[in-house]
Amino acid sequence: MIFLRYCFLALILIGSSLAQETRGTGQCYLNYKNKTSVCSNYISPSDYIYFDGSNTDDSLKYLKVAQGLSILKPNDQTQQCIDAFSSYACALTYPKCQEDKENKASLQPLCQSTCTNVISSCASSSDPIVLNYIIQSPLFPKNESCSEKIINISTTSLTIQSDQCNSEQRLSPSSTCFAPLIEDIMYTIDKSKTLNSQYCLNGCCLPCPQSYLLYPSGYLEKGFLATQIVRAISAITSFIIFISYLVLPGKKSHPSSLILFASLSIFLYSSNVFFSLGNPRMVQCTNAVEPSTQENNALCGFQGAWLVFASYATAVWIGIIIVNLHLHTVWNSNIIGREYVYLHLAGWGIPIILTIIALVTKSIMYQFATLCLVQQSKANFIFFYPLAAIVLPSFFVHMATFFHIAKISREEEKRNSIESEITNEFTAHKRHVLQVIKIQWRALLLALLLVLTVIFYWIFYFFQLGNISNGPTSKEFLFEWLQCIQQGKGQDVCSEIASKYMPPFWLIIAAEMSPSFIGVDLFCIFSNTSLWREWKQWMSELIPTRKQIEVPDQFFAI
């Protein structure tokens, strides 16, 4: 049985070998691999194409680059040159073959006009860059009269046919889009249509998100993934602090209750990452080319509104903490602790109103990183100016509190140095300040970190985001970068051109990472020994130990 199997296998191998010989010598066969799509329009389903498996990429790469560069500057004369050379090069590389009734194969000779068209059409071309790639090709005709015998890349001799040969129809090459560009499928069907007029040109498009293409491949993907992971950690850690101040009895009194609302705001802000974590393109893009807006992507609109609301709420509640600390320290006033109704109206009402304004003006869209936010052209008036109106006064109040504390410390040192008698009033005020700082220094530090974060991000957004959002649409930059891409140099090499127009990679990641840490900062500042001691005590009261459980005597009665 085993012997028969081996015999059967041997017969198959011998048969396939004979078939290959027959196929290579006496029959036409089709072995076209549509890798480059350079000659895809030349080959039709009814054609027999002789191709012996030789590597044609090296010979056709010049044609491919010429076709790619022609996309950037449409020119009738240049296009005629490319069309003529495409027809000639494809007919030369993939000669047509016919079989008669006896299955005898014969290769079809090239028309002389197919060759002469190349010379006449390219002689009038005015684009030296495209023309240079065509002339450099080893397939370009070397004899102006096109009367010589042509040696095909497949080592088959083809003769130019001049008698009884009409001019062949020129090949109209399809768009050659070098990676990372993608083909405009609408343009392929109808040249008057396009997927996106802003990001597509003559059949090739910059895929969304466009800013990712302007840095070495994978840089922004990996960098923003790191910021998303940090933001997710911030969401978890801020949720722990929120639950702690919500549940633990010792955290429910003023001013600790202010931390409860601030931690809730920070949790809402950080949890925004879960809209895009793992698949940011569902928020960034509405299709392969077009960035998301609140009108074409409901998820982008909802996520952007969430982010705007949480940003304002965080700023307002941190501002309330700063004002409360100032009143308590400088003026010895506890007015905020008695007006919680107005605090909630301000803490949640202001963010709701400003978020509604952003939605009504249709300002939310994707422009940067992995989240939707207010578009750059409206960001200052709708987002950053109102945010600055909250943060900057808080910063000045924060500094006033700091200088007051410093003044108290200097006066104490001065009095001690001259051994003067300290009045009871000053002593009481000093003790009050020190007590407040001892209790609320954590809130003071959190407020300072938030103010610095907002200022840093605003500066980056104001000065650099315009480059990120407008870079892919700048005609000067776009042509230079696309010319590099369409020469087949690749995204990594062409990113050097983009570096002249775009912010440094490290600055982008730093700007996105700074607000991502706010939840981690909250956790590190307020997660102390006292907090875990309160959790332990709360758990022990909630779940009594065995010794604390009293079982009635009747339970043991029979």
XYZ file of C-alpha atoms in Angstrom:
558
model
C 0.000 0.000 0.000
C 2.809 2.393 0.910
C 4.617 1.432 -2.335
C 1.522 2.377 -4.387
C 1.315 5.777 -2.663
C 4.926 6.579 -3.553
C 4.347 5.455 -7.153
C 1.284 7.717 -7.391
C 3.248 10.682 -5.986
C 6.073 10.076 -8.480
C 3.613 10.056 -11.399
C 2.174 13.402 -10.243
C 5.632 15.000 -10.055
C 6.623 13.672 -13.486
C 3.344 14.834 -15.004
C 3.649 18.329 -13.568
C 7.220 18.585 -14.833
C 6.167 17.609 -18.373
C 3.285 20.028 -18.198
C 5.662 22.849 -17.243
C 7.906 22.006 -20.197
C 4.961 21.965 -22.584
C 3.608 25.144 -21.099
C 6.875 26.964 -21.432
C 7.708 25.951 -24.988
C 4.556 25.364 -26.946
C 1.693 27.234 -25.276
C 0.739 30.710 -24.221
C 0.115 31.136 -20.536
C -0.882 33.847 -18.142
C 1.290 34.381 -15.095
C 0.748 38.078 -14.433
C 1.143 39.165 -10.831
C -0.651 42.412 -10.220
C 1.827 43.715 -7.655
C 2.536 47.129 -9.101
C -0.741 47.663 -11.026
C 1.421 49.514 -13.565
C 0.216 47.318 -16.443
C -3.153 46.327 -15.009
C -5.023 48.356 -17.675
C -3.003 46.752 -20.446
C -4.000 43.176 -19.678
C -7.560 42.117 -20.394
C -9.197 38.791 -19.487
C -9.171 37.692 -23.155
C -5.442 38.213 -23.645
C -2.881 35.447 -23.520
C 0.194 36.983 -21.904
C 3.588 35.378 -22.229
C 5.544 35.806 -19.037
C 8.264 33.443 -17.899
C 8.414 34.559 -14.277
C 11.290 37.020 -14.627
C 11.446 39.868 -12.150
C 9.931 42.891 -13.849
C 9.829 45.167 -10.817
C 13.279 46.654 -11.480
C 12.388 47.540 -15.062
C 8.896 48.857 -14.351
C 9.749 50.794 -11.188
C 10.753 53.848 -13.242
C 7.382 53.801 -14.976
C 5.631 53.388 -11.623
C 7.410 56.438 -10.169
C 6.645 58.479 -13.291
C 2.976 57.579 -12.995
C 3.043 58.465 -9.319
C 4.702 61.865 -9.847
C 2.251 62.756 -12.610
C -0.499 62.809 -9.971
C 1.044 65.867 -8.332
C 1.096 68.123 -11.402
C -1.472 67.101 -14.014
C -0.139 68.163 -17.390
C -1.507 67.116 -20.785
C 1.895 66.822 -22.428
C 3.396 64.898 -19.522
C 0.357 62.639 -19.322
C 0.601 61.863 -23.049
C 4.245 60.881 -22.541
C 3.343 58.605 -19.615
C 0.418 57.049 -21.493
C 2.558 56.320 -24.535
C 5.438 54.892 -22.518
C 3.055 52.822 -20.374
C 1.578 51.178 -23.478
C 5.022 50.529 -24.928
C 6.622 49.252 -21.704
C 3.716 46.960 -20.836
C 3.519 45.532 -24.360
C 7.255 44.928 -24.198
C 7.221 43.367 -20.744
C 4.047 41.331 -21.219
C 3.835 40.511 -24.955
C 0.513 39.194 -26.153
C 0.430 35.610 -27.331
C -2.013 33.748 -29.560
C -2.617 30.020 -29.951
C -3.891 28.400 -33.122
C -6.141 25.380 -33.398
C -3.180 23.070 -32.930
C -2.235 24.894 -29.681
C 0.859 26.349 -31.257
C 1.866 29.629 -29.651
C 3.055 32.770 -31.413
C 3.985 36.091 -29.804
C 2.416 39.165 -31.345
C 4.927 41.715 -32.664
C 4.808 45.280 -31.476
C 3.555 47.996 -33.745
C 6.226 50.481 -34.698
C 3.816 53.294 -33.861
C 3.691 52.079 -30.266
C 7.397 52.764 -30.048
C 7.498 55.992 -32.042
C 4.624 57.399 -29.984
C 6.891 57.256 -26.929
C 9.606 59.311 -28.577
C 7.283 61.901 -30.099
C 5.119 62.284 -26.977
C 7.978 62.504 -24.496
C 9.937 64.963 -26.652
C 7.326 67.620 -25.868
C 7.062 66.876 -22.145
C 7.785 69.885 -19.939
C 8.208 68.078 -16.624
C 11.910 67.263 -16.210
C 11.414 65.155 -13.055
C 8.849 62.804 -14.610
C 10.697 62.712 -17.943
C 13.942 61.819 -16.183
C 12.396 58.683 -14.653
C 11.043 57.588 -18.052
C 14.347 58.114 -19.857
C 16.241 56.292 -17.093
C 14.133 53.172 -17.616
C 15.951 50.339 -19.410
C 12.757 49.856 -21.416
C 12.908 53.303 -23.034
C 13.537 52.935 -26.789
C 17.164 53.564 -27.646
C 16.630 53.931 -31.387
C 14.598 56.899 -32.567
C 13.428 55.104 -35.680
C 12.292 52.078 -33.643
C 13.488 49.808 -36.442
C 15.668 47.456 -34.408
C 14.779 44.040 -33.045
C 13.675 44.361 -29.435
C 14.871 42.005 -26.738
C 12.082 41.516 -24.223
C 12.736 41.185 -20.523
C 11.604 37.585 -20.789
C 14.539 36.933 -23.195
C 12.125 36.459 -26.089
C 12.963 38.197 -29.369
C 10.221 40.492 -30.580
C 10.228 42.236 -33.902
C 8.821 45.659 -34.546
C 5.973 45.423 -37.040
C 5.573 48.348 -39.376
C 3.565 46.967 -42.286
C -0.213 46.789 -42.017
C -0.121 47.976 -38.430
C -2.389 50.676 -37.146
C -1.542 52.776 -34.118
C -2.484 50.918 -30.966
C -4.706 52.590 -28.448
C -2.585 54.122 -25.737
C -2.754 52.751 -22.249
C -4.361 55.072 -19.735
C -2.488 54.211 -16.528
C -4.321 53.963 -13.241
C -3.278 56.113 -10.310
C -0.123 54.871 -8.659
C -0.361 55.664 -4.953
C 2.740 54.906 -2.941
C 2.279 53.902 0.685
C 1.078 55.350 2.995
C -1.232 56.996 0.424
C -4.361 55.086 -0.533
C -6.369 54.970 -3.749
C -9.344 57.277 -4.138
C -12.023 54.751 -5.081
C -14.487 57.487 -6.087
C -11.967 59.015 -8.484
C -11.323 55.597 -10.024
C -15.019 55.276 -10.918
C -15.592 58.880 -11.947
C -12.733 61.376 -12.292
C -15.077 64.231 -11.393
C -15.674 62.790 -7.915
C -13.468 62.272 -4.888
C -13.647 60.876 -1.362
C -12.444 64.160 0.105
C -11.374 67.254 -1.830
C -9.147 68.407 1.022
C -7.080 65.261 1.431
C -7.272 63.652 -2.050
C -5.480 64.595 -5.249
C -5.939 62.993 -8.674
C -6.740 59.538 -7.389
C -4.578 59.348 -4.249
C -5.589 60.258 -0.681
C -3.903 60.877 2.647
C -5.596 58.368 4.963
C -7.030 59.462 8.290
C -5.567 60.392 10.752
C -3.379 62.499 8.455
C -0.933 63.714 11.114
C 0.235 60.123 11.702
C 1.765 60.079 8.194
C 4.060 63.008 8.861
C 6.235 61.200 11.394
C 8.179 57.942 11.035
C 5.785 55.014 10.774
C 4.489 53.846 14.132
C 5.792 56.802 16.142
C 2.495 58.526 16.924
C 0.619 55.232 17.228
C 2.981 54.028 19.953
C 3.362 57.428 21.587
C -0.385 58.041 21.867
C -0.939 54.473 23.054
C 1.403 55.239 25.957
C -0.587 58.385 26.807
C -3.833 56.401 26.621
C -2.482 53.806 29.060
C -1.451 56.567 31.490
C -4.869 58.189 31.157
C -6.588 54.856 31.829
C -4.462 54.434 34.972
C -5.456 57.971 35.974
C -9.116 57.046 35.575
C -8.690 54.048 37.883
C -6.673 55.908 40.527
C -8.972 58.954 40.552
C -11.957 56.613 40.910
C -10.322 55.106 44.020
C -9.981 58.568 45.586
C -13.551 59.461 44.590
C -14.962 56.314 46.196
C -12.828 56.896 49.286
C -14.189 60.410 49.817
C -17.705 59.243 48.998
C -17.775 56.278 51.399
C -15.469 57.030 54.318
C -17.224 58.933 57.137
C -14.180 61.078 57.933
C -14.078 62.502 54.394
C -17.633 63.826 54.195
C -17.162 67.081 56.077
C -15.970 70.411 54.670
C -13.370 71.011 53.201
C -12.754 67.309 52.411
C -16.028 67.183 50.502
C -14.532 69.569 47.955
C -11.978 66.877 47.101
C -14.900 64.509 46.476
C -16.264 66.681 43.650
C -12.815 67.489 42.274
C -11.921 63.783 42.157
C -15.236 63.042 40.399
C -14.416 65.671 37.774
C -10.905 64.276 37.289
C -12.327 60.764 36.968
C -14.766 61.941 34.271
C -11.909 63.676 32.472
C -9.570 60.655 32.581
C -12.253 58.069 31.819
C -12.757 59.788 28.478
C -9.931 57.599 27.196
C -12.162 54.518 27.218
C -13.976 55.858 24.146
C -10.885 55.252 22.023
C -8.628 52.893 23.963
C -7.540 50.043 21.700
C -9.216 51.460 18.587
C -8.750 55.241 18.367
C -9.790 55.406 14.698
C -13.426 54.818 15.634
C -13.295 58.292 17.174
C -10.719 59.879 14.875
C -12.150 59.017 11.449
C -15.553 58.611 9.879
C -14.105 56.731 6.885
C -10.714 55.910 5.404
C -9.960 59.564 4.622
C -12.286 61.987 6.402
C -11.645 63.085 10.032
C -14.580 62.846 12.409
C -16.839 65.710 13.404
C -19.872 65.792 15.651
C -22.029 65.830 12.497
C -20.607 62.776 10.710
C -19.669 60.692 13.766
C -22.011 60.642 16.771
C -19.382 58.940 18.924
C -16.948 61.774 18.255
C -19.584 64.344 19.236
C -20.517 62.568 22.467
C -16.912 61.901 23.441
C -15.914 65.503 22.674
C -18.805 66.889 24.719
C -17.806 64.592 27.605
C -14.219 65.859 27.422
C -15.234 69.531 27.281
C -17.600 69.160 30.242
C -15.081 67.234 32.351
C -12.296 69.733 31.571
C -14.407 72.674 32.707
C -15.706 70.821 35.775
C -12.180 69.915 36.861
C -11.006 73.513 36.468
C -14.009 74.931 38.339
C -13.782 72.565 41.316
C -10.019 72.988 41.640
C -10.629 76.739 41.491
C -13.170 76.428 44.305
C -10.583 74.534 46.386
C -8.055 77.337 45.830
C -10.550 80.066 46.750
C -11.655 78.143 49.843
C -8.034 77.747 50.936
C -7.390 81.467 50.416
C -10.483 82.544 52.362
C -9.714 80.129 55.161
C -6.040 81.054 55.364
C -5.963 84.793 54.731
C -9.387 85.899 55.910
C -10.220 83.132 58.381
C -13.586 82.770 56.644
C -15.639 79.599 56.145
C -18.269 81.113 53.853
C -17.804 78.427 51.152
C -18.608 75.695 53.635
C -22.028 77.278 54.205
C -22.970 77.849 50.530
C -22.844 74.414 48.927
C -25.950 75.030 46.829
C -24.221 77.849 44.968
C -21.054 75.757 44.699
C -22.914 73.033 42.829
C -24.587 75.576 40.571
C -21.157 76.913 39.639
C -19.297 73.583 39.671
C -21.702 71.787 37.330
C -23.757 74.591 35.785
C -20.857 76.473 34.168
C -19.454 73.318 32.461
C -22.934 72.361 31.198
C -23.552 75.803 29.668
C -20.137 75.945 27.962
C -20.507 72.387 26.644
C -23.905 73.246 25.136
C -22.309 76.252 23.412
C -19.647 73.993 21.877
C -22.306 71.578 20.600
C -24.671 74.233 19.271
C -21.874 75.917 17.300
C -20.881 72.483 15.872
C -17.315 72.992 17.007
C -16.374 69.476 18.109
C -14.205 67.461 15.744
C -11.043 65.371 15.627
C -7.767 67.209 15.030
C -5.108 65.863 17.361
C -4.059 62.828 19.408
C -6.780 60.194 19.943
C -9.767 62.280 21.061
C -12.227 64.760 19.622
C -12.157 68.295 21.018
C -13.123 71.826 19.964
C -11.673 72.549 16.520
C -8.592 74.715 16.461
C -10.188 77.675 14.653
C -12.800 78.056 17.442
C -10.880 76.585 20.356
C -9.726 79.867 21.871
C -13.153 81.502 22.125
C -15.163 78.397 22.980
C -12.701 76.420 25.073
C -9.426 78.039 26.108
C -10.537 81.606 26.868
C -13.344 80.433 29.201
C -10.927 77.898 30.689
C -8.363 80.661 31.179
C -11.022 82.814 32.835
C -11.336 80.057 35.432
C -7.732 78.906 35.753
C -5.791 82.193 35.686
C -7.739 83.896 38.535
C -7.346 80.673 40.494
C -3.619 80.854 39.834
C -3.390 84.444 41.096
C -5.429 83.577 44.193
C -3.126 80.616 44.673
C -0.061 82.923 44.505
C -1.670 85.423 46.876
C -2.186 82.631 49.397
C 1.405 81.509 48.963
C 2.795 85.028 49.466
C 0.627 85.479 52.556
C 2.042 82.297 54.036
C 5.570 83.421 53.136
C 4.920 86.795 54.748
C 3.762 85.161 57.966
C 6.895 83.020 58.019
C 9.197 86.026 57.431
C 7.530 88.080 60.159
C 7.881 85.209 62.584
C 11.597 84.877 61.811
C 12.073 88.640 62.128
C 10.351 88.776 65.499
C 12.366 85.837 66.758
C 15.648 87.359 65.521
C 15.128 90.657 67.341
C 13.583 88.858 70.319
C 10.588 91.082 70.220
C 7.412 90.313 72.050
C 4.857 88.526 69.860
C 1.356 89.735 70.318
C -1.419 87.330 70.999
C -3.181 88.358 67.796
C -0.212 87.494 65.589
C 0.346 84.218 67.427
C -3.241 83.178 66.919
C -3.133 84.078 63.214
C 0.144 82.227 62.737
C -1.236 79.130 64.413
C -4.339 79.358 62.250
C -2.287 79.577 59.024
C -0.040 76.684 60.007
C -3.053 74.583 60.909
C -4.729 75.298 57.560
C -1.548 74.485 55.637
C -1.131 71.276 57.595
C -4.668 70.235 56.709
C -4.939 71.501 53.130
C -1.418 71.395 51.687
C -2.448 68.435 49.538
C -5.247 70.412 47.929
C -2.818 73.306 47.451
C -0.350 71.031 45.633
C -3.081 69.492 43.433
C -4.297 72.958 42.446
C -0.767 74.045 41.555
C -0.193 70.966 39.365
C -3.506 71.491 37.556
C -2.793 75.157 36.854
C 0.669 74.355 35.457
C -0.763 71.522 33.331
C -3.466 73.709 31.792
C -1.028 76.523 31.064
C 1.480 74.161 29.409
C -1.177 72.447 27.290
C -2.717 75.763 26.279
C 0.653 77.129 25.155
C 1.249 73.996 23.077
C -2.271 74.056 21.626
C -2.078 77.748 20.795
C 1.352 77.749 19.115
C 1.728 74.225 17.734
C -1.653 72.678 16.958
C -2.073 74.919 13.925
C 0.944 73.199 12.380
C -0.545 69.756 13.070
C -3.999 70.532 11.706
C -2.912 72.743 8.789
C 0.295 70.907 7.873
C -1.352 68.182 5.751
C -3.269 70.844 3.788
C -0.440 73.340 3.238
C 0.202 73.393 -0.534
C 3.914 74.128 -0.221
C 4.547 71.371 2.284
C 2.092 68.915 0.745
C 3.709 69.054 -2.684
C 7.226 68.596 -1.309
C 6.208 65.711 0.942
C 4.029 64.022 -1.699
C 6.814 64.277 -4.262
C 9.055 62.401 -1.839
C 6.372 59.759 -1.200
C 5.551 59.338 -4.887
C 9.202 58.697 -5.634
C 8.912 55.571 -3.524
C 11.180 56.807 -0.720
C 8.746 55.832 2.019
C 7.212 57.478 5.087
C 10.306 57.208 7.282
C 12.531 59.093 4.833
C 9.907 61.678 3.898
C 9.223 62.454 7.570
C 12.455 64.477 7.488
C 10.659 66.913 5.163
C 7.666 67.038 7.514
C 9.931 67.828 10.466
C 10.394 71.350 9.076
C 6.672 72.014 9.402
C 5.536 69.864 12.326
C 6.212 70.055 16.094
C 8.902 67.716 17.456
C 7.621 64.278 18.375
C 8.749 64.589 22.012
C 6.834 67.877 22.402
C 3.600 66.326 21.125
C 3.859 63.401 23.520
C 4.809 65.684 26.432
C 1.791 67.925 25.745
C -0.558 64.947 25.611
C 1.057 63.182 28.564
C 0.889 66.137 30.977
C -2.934 66.166 31.392
C -2.985 62.371 31.312
C -1.203 62.271 34.682
C -3.766 64.375 36.561
C -5.547 61.320 38.022
C -2.235 59.767 39.058
C -1.254 63.077 40.690
C -4.538 63.091 42.601
C -3.926 59.561 43.853
C -0.309 60.195 44.876
C -1.226 63.360 46.775
C -4.253 62.055 48.685
C -3.351 58.394 49.062
C -1.700 58.470 52.486
C -1.519 56.252 55.543
C -4.515 57.960 57.100
C -6.685 57.115 54.092
C -5.905 53.383 54.215
C -6.341 53.368 57.992
C -9.834 54.768 57.537
C -10.568 52.105 54.907
C -9.415 49.404 57.291
C -11.584 50.749 60.067
C -14.594 51.094 57.743
C -14.183 47.526 56.505
C -13.895 46.187 60.037
C -17.136 47.929 61.002
C -18.863 46.706 57.866
C -17.687 43.092 58.190
C -17.433 42.183 61.886
C -14.861 39.623 62.943
C -15.867 36.295 64.497
C -15.225 37.587 68.003
C -17.571 40.509 67.434
C -20.470 38.277 66.333
C -22.775 37.446 69.225
C -24.837 34.300 68.763
C -28.016 33.994 70.878
C -28.209 31.073 73.273
C -31.494 29.999 71.694
C -29.576 29.162 68.529
C -28.058 26.144 70.285
C -31.295 24.991 71.855
C -32.773 21.737 70.704
